[in-house]
Coordinates of C-alpha atoms in Angstrom, one line a residue:
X1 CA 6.8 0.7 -33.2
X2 CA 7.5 4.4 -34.0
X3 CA 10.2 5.8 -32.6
X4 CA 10.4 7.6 -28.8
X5 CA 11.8 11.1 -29.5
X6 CA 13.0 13.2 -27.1
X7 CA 13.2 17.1 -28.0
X8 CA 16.2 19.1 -27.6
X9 CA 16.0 21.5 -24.7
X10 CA 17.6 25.7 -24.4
X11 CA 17.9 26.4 -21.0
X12 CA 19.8 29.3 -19.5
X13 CA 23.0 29.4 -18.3
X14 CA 22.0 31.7 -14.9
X15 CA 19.8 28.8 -14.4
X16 CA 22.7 26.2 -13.9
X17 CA 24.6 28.5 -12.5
X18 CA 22.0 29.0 -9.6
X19 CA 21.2 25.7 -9.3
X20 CA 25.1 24.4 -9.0
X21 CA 24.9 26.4 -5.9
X22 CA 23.4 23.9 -4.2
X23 CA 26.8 21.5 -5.3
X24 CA 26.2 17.9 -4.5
X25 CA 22.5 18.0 -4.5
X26 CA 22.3 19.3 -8.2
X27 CA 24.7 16.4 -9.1
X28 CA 22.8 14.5 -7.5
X29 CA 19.7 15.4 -9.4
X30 CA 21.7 15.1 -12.7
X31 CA 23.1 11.7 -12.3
X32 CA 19.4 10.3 -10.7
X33 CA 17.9 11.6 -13.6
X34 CA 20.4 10.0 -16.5
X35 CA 20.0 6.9 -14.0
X36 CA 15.8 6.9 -15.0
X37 CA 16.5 7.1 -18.7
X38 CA 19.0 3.9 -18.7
X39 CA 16.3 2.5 -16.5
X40 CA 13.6 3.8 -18.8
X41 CA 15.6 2.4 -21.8
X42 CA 16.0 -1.2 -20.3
X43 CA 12.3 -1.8 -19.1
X44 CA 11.0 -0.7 -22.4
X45 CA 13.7 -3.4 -24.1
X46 CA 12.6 -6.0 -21.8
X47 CA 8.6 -5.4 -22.1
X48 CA 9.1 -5.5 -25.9
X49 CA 11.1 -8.8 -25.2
X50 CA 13.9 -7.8 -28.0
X51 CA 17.3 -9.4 -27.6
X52 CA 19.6 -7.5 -29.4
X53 CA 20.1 -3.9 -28.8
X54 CA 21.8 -1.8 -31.6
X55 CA 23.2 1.1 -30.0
X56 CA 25.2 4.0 -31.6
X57 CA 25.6 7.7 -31.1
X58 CA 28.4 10.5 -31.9
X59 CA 31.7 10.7 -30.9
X60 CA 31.7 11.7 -27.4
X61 CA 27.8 11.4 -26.6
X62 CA 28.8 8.7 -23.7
X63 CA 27.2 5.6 -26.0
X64 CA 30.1 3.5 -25.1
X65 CA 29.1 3.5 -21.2
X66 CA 25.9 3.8 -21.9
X67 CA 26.0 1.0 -23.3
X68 CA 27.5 -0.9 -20.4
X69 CA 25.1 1.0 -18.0
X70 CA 22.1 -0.4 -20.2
X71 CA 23.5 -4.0 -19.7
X72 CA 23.6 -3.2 -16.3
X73 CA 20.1 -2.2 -15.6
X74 CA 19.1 -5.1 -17.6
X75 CA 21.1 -7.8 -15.5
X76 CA 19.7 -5.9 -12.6
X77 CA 16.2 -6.9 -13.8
X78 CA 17.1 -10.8 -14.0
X79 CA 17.8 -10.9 -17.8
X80 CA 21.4 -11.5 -18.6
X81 CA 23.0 -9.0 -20.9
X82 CA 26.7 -8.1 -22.5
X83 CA 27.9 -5.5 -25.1
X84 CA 29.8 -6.3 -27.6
X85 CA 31.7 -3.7 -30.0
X86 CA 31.5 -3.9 -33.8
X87 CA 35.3 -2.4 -34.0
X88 CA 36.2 -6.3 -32.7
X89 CA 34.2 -7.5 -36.5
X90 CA 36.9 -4.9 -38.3
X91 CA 38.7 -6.9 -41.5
X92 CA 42.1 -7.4 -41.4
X93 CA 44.5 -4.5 -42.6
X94 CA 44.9 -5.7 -46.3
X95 CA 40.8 -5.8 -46.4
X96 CA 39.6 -2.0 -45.2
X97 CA 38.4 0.1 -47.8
X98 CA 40.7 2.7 -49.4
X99 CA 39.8 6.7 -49.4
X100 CA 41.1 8.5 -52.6
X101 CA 44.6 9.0 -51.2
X102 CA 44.8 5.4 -51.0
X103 CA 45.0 5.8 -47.2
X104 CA 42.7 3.3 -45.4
X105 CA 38.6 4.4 -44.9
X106 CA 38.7 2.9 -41.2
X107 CA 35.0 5.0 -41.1
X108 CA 33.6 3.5 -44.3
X109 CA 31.2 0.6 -43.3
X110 CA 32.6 -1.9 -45.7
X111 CA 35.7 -1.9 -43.0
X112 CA 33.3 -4.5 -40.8
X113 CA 32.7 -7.9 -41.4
X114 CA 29.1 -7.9 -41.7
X115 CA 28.7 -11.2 -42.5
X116 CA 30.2 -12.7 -39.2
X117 CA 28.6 -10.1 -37.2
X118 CA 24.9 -11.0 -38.6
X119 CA 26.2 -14.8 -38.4
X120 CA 27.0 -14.3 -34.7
X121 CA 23.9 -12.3 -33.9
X122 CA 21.9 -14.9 -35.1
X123 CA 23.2 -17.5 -33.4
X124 CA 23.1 -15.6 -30.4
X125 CA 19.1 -15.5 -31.2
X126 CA 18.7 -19.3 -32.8
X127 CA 20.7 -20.9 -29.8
X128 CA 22.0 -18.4 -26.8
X129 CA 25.6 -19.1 -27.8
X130 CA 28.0 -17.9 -30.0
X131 CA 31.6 -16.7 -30.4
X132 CA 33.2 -13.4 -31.0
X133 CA 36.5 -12.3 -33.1
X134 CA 38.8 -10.1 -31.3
X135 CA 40.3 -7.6 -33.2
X136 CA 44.4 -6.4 -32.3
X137 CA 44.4 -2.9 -33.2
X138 CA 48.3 -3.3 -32.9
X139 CA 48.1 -5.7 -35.9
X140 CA 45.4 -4.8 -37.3
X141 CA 44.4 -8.1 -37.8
X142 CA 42.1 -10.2 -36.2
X143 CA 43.3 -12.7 -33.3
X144 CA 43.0 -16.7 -33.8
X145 CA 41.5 -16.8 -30.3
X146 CA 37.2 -16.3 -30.4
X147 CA 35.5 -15.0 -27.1
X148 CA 32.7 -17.5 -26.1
X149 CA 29.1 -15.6 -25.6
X150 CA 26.8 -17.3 -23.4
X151 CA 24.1 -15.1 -23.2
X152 CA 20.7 -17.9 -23.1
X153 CA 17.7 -15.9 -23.2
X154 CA 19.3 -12.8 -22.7
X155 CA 20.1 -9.1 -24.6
X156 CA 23.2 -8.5 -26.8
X157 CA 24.3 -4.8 -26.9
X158 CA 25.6 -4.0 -30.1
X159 CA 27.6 -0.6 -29.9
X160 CA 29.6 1.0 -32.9
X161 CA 29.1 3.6 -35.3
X162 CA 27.3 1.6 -38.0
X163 CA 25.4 0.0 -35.3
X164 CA 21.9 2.0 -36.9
X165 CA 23.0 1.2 -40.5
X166 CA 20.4 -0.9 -42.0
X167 CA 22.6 -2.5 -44.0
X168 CA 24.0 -3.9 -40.3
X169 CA 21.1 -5.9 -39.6
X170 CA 20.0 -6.3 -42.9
X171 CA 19.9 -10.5 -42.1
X172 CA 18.7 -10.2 -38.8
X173 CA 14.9 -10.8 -37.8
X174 CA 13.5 -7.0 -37.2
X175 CA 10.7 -8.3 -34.5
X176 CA 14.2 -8.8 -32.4
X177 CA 16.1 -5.9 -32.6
X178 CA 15.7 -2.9 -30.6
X179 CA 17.7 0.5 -32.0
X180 CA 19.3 2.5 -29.4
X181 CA 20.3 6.4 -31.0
X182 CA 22.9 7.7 -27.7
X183 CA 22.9 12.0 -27.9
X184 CA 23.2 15.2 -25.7
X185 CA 19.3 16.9 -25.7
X186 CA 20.6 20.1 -23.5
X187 CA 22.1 23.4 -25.4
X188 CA 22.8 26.4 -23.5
X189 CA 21.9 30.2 -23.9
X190 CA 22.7 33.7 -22.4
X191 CA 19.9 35.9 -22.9
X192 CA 17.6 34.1 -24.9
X193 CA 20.2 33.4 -27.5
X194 CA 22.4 30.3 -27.2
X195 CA 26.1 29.8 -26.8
X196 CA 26.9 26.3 -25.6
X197 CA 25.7 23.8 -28.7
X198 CA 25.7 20.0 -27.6
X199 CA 28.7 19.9 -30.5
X200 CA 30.2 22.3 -28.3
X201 CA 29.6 19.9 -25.5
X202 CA 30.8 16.7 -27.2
X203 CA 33.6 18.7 -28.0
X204 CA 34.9 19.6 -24.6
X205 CA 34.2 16.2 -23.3
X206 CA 36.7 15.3 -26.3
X207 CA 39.3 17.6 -25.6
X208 CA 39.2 16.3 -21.8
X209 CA 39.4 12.9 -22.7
X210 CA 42.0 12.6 -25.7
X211 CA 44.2 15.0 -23.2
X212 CA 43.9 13.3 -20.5
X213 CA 43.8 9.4 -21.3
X214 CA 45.0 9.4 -25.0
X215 CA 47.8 11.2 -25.0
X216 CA 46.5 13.7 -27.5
X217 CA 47.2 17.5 -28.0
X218 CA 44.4 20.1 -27.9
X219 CA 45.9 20.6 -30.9
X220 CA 45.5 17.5 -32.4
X221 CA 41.9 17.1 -31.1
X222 CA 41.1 20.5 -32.3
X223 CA 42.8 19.1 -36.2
X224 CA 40.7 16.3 -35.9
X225 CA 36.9 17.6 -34.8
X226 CA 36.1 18.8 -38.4
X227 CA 36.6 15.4 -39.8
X228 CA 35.0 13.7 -36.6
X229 CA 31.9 16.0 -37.2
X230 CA 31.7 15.1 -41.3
X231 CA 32.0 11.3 -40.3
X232 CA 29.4 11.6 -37.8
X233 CA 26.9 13.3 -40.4
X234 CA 27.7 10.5 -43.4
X235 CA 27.9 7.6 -41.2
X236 CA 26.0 7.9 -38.2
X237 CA 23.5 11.3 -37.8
X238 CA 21.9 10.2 -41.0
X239 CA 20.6 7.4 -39.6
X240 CA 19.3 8.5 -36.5
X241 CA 15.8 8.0 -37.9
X242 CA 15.9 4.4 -37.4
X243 CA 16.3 4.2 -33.9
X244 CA 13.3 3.3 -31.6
X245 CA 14.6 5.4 -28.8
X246 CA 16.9 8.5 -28.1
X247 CA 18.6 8.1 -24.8
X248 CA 19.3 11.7 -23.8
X249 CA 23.1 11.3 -22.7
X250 CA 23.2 15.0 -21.1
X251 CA 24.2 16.1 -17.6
X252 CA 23.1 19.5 -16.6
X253 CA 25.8 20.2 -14.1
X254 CA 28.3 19.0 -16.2
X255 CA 29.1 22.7 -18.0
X256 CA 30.0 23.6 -14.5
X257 CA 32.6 20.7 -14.6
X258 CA 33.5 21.0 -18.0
X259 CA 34.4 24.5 -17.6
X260 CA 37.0 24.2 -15.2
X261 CA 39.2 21.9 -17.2
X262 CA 38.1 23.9 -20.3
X263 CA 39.0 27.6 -19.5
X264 CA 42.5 26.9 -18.3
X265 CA 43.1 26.2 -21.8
X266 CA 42.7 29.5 -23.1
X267 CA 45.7 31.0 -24.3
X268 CA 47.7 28.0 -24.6
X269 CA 47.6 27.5 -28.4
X270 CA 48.5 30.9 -29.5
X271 CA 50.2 31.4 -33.2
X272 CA 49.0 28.0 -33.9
X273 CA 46.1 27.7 -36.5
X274 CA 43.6 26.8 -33.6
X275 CA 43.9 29.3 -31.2
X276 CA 40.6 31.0 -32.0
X277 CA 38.6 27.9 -32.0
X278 CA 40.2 27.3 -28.9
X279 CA 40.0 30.0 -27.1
X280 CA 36.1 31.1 -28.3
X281 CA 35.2 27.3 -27.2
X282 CA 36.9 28.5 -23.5
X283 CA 35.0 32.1 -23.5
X284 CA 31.7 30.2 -23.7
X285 CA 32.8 27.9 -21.0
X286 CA 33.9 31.0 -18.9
X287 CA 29.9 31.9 -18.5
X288 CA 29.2 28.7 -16.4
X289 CA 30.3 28.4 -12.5
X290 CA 32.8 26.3 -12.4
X291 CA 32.3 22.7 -10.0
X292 CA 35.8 20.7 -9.0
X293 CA 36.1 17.2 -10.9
X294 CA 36.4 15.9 -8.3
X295 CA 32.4 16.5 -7.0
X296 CA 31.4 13.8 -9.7
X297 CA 30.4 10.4 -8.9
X298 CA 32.7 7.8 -9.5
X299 CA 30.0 5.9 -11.2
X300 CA 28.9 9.2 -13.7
X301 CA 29.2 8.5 -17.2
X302 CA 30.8 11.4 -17.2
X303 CA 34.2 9.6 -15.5
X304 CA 34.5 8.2 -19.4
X305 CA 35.7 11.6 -20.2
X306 CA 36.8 12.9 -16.8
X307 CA 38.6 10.0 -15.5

């Protein structure tokens, strides 16, 4: 089946800014239309009758409730569907693969037990059944306890960063798996020329997020995005050209959102190594009307990064 691309669009920022004039009807607009392409996305699954669904995206493209909206839209159609995560199939902490320093490669693929993942997924297609490890991230080990899958006829969601590896379904009958690439399609521009990158995006939504519910530093998030965005083009970006689909994961409004949180950062890591990257990331945010937090659904998958 060749793969259902979806272009990246440049729109202009006066645009959004007009259009979040109208508030609660643009939202509206947005969230319907994300709500189409999950909907989209589970129809096509369920006409090609595939039962496993390998989803993975970058960090911060919304792939994690994505995934669990997919499932959703799938039960909703009569099929029964659950995600699981590939970070639950991680080895134990004397197993992961080793960078240089000696430090452990927790990105390096060789960190997941492939062969009980495959060995699950294919009971899961032989039988219906199966059971899942569950990984303690405390530990680092992996509990004694196995989660029972009961899924019959239905569609497994597979989400994790190696989820569009081949090597990850290297054992696993092709005619059965569908692969699901989760990104942002919408960049922004000023005059013709744009400003607001969808890394610039996933990056907010980052810095929001880690802040807020991680108990991260801007800081820190800000240390950690050049690593985040080589991972992303060794393990997961390279890739890409496997998946079926390309489930656009962008919100139009959500600049408007974003920028509220975004430019009351400015200014606040000053003498520190970052303060340029932060406050250029704020400048472009300043160009967007700003929309409360509060105006967004409490279903959005936007609520993964906004709370």
């Amino acid at each position: 089946m060749p793969a259902m691309w979806i272009p990246k669009r440049l729109v202009e920022i006066s645009l959004i800014n007009t259009a979040a004039k109208a508030e609660k009807e643009f939202i509206a607009h947005c969230e319907f239309e994300y709500a189409s392409r999950i909907y989209a996305a589970a129809s096509e699954i369920l006409h090609l009758n595939k039962h496993i669904v390998m989803l993975s995206g970058p960090s911060a493209s919304g792939k994690t409730t994505t995934a669990h909206k997919l499932a959703e839209a799938i039960r909703e159609r009569g099929s029964k569907a659950e995600v699981i995560s590939m970070d639950n199939f991680f080895k134990n902490l004397n197993d992961y693969p080793r960078l240089p320093d000696g430090s452990k490669d927790y990105e390096n693929i060789t960190a997941v037990d492939l062969n009980t993942l495959q060995q699950c997924l294919n009971e899961v297609l032989e039988t219906g059944h199966t059971q899942l490890p569950e990984f303690d991230f405390l530990t680092e080990t992996r509990k004694k306890e196995w989660i029972p899958l009961d899924l019959e006829d239905g569609v497994c969601i597979v989400e994790g960063i190696h989820a569009l590896n081949p090597q990850t379904t290297a054992m696993i009958p092709n005619k059965s798996v569908f692969k699901l690439y989760v990104g942002l399609r919408e960049e922004y521009a000023k005059g013709g020329q744009r400003v607001l990158s969808t890394q610039d995006i996933r990056l907010a939504r980052r810095l929001v997020r880690d802040h807020k519910f991680r108990g991260h530093s801007v800081e820190k998030t800000l240390s950690m995005w050049a690593g985040v965005c080589a991972g992303e083009e060794q393990y997961i970006k390279v890739f890409k050209k496997e998946a079926d689909l390309l489930l656009d994961s962008s919100f139009s409004y959500e600049i408007c959102v974003l920028a509220s949180e975004i430019t009351q950062l400015a200014g606040t890591l000053e003498g520190t190594h970052y303060s340029e990257m932060l406050n250029h990331l704020a400048g472009l945010f300043a160009l967007c009307e700003k929309m409360p937090i509060e105006w967004v659904p409490q279903t959005s998958m936007l609520r993964e990064f906004l709370g």
